[in-house]
Short mmCIF file of C-alpha atoms in Angstrom, two decimals:
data_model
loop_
_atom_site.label_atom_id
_atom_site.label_comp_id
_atom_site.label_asym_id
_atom_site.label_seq_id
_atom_site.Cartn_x
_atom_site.Cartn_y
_atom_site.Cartn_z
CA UNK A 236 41.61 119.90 136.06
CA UNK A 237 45.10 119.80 134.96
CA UNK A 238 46.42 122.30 133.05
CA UNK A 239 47.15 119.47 130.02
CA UNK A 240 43.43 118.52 129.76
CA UNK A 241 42.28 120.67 126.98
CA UNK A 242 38.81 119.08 126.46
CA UNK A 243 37.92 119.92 130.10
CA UNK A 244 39.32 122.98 129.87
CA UNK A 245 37.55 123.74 126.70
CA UNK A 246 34.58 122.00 128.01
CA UNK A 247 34.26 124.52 131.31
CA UNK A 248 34.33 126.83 128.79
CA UNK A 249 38.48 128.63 129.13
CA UNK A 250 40.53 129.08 126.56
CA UNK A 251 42.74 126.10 126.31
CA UNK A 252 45.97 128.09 126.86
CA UNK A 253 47.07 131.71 127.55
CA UNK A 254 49.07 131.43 123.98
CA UNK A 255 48.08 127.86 122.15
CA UNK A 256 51.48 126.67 121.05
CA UNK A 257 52.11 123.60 118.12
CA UNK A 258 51.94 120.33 119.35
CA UNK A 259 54.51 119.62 116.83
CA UNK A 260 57.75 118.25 118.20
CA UNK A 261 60.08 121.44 118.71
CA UNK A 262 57.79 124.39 117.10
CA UNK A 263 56.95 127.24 119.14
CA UNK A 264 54.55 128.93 116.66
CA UNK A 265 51.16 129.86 117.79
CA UNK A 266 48.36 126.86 117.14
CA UNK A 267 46.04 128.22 114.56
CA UNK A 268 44.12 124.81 114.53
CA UNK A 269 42.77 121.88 116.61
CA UNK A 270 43.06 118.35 115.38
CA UNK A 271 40.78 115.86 116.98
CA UNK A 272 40.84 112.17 116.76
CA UNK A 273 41.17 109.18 118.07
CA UNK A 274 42.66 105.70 117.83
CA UNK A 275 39.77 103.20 117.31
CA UNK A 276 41.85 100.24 118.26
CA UNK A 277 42.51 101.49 122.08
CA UNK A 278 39.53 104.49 122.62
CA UNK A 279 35.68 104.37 122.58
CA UNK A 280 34.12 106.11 119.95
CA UNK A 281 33.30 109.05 122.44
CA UNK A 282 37.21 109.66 122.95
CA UNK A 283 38.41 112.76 121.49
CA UNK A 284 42.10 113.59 121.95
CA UNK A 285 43.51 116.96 120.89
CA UNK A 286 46.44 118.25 119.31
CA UNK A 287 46.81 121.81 118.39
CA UNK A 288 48.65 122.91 115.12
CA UNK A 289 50.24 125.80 113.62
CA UNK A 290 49.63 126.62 109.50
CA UNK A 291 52.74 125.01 109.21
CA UNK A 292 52.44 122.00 110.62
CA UNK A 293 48.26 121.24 110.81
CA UNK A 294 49.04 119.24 107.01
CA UNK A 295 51.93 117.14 109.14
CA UNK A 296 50.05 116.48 112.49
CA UNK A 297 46.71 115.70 110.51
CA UNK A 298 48.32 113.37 107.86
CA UNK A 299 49.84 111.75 110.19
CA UNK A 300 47.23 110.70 112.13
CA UNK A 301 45.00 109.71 108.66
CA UNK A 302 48.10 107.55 107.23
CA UNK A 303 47.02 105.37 110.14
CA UNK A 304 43.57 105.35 109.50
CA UNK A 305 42.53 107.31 112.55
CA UNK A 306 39.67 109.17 112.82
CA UNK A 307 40.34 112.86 112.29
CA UNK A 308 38.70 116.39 112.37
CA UNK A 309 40.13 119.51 112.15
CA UNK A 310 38.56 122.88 113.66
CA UNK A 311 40.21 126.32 114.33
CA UNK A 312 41.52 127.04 117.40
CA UNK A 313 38.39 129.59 118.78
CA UNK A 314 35.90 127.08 116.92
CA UNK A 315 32.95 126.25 120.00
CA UNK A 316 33.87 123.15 121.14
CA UNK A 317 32.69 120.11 119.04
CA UNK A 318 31.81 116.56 121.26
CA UNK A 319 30.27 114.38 118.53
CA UNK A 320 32.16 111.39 118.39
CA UNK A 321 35.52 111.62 115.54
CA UNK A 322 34.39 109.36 112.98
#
């Protein structure tokens, strides 16, 4: 399991990272959040990718995944882990 692959590791049941961090281009805050989605055009509808967001950012990183028209759900970062398909 790589140490990148946060469904598996969330899946197996570990926290996804010692310290979550923003998966915001240059922020070092602390992720508060986990945005799921997925890009219809290229993944199944079982896909789930994962970005984790800080307060700051989670409005950012989740609008811009819905001005695309992506699928998107948003669940704090302890929330149990979640594998029904992003619609």
């Amino acid at each position: 399991m790589s140490e990148f692959d946060l469904l598996s590791r969330l899946r197996a049941g570990k926290p996804a990272f010692d310290e979550p961090v923003c998966s915001r281009a240059d922020c070092t805050e602390a992720a508060t959040h986990r945005v799921e989605w997925r890009n219809p055009r290229i993944h199944e509808a079982g896909r789930i990718k994962i970005w984790l967001a800080c307060d700051d950012h989670l409005e950012f990183l989740s609008g811009f995944l819905r001005a695309r028209d992506f699928p998107v759900r948003v669940h704090r970062v302890g929330d149990d882990l979640d594998e029904a398909p992003v619609r």
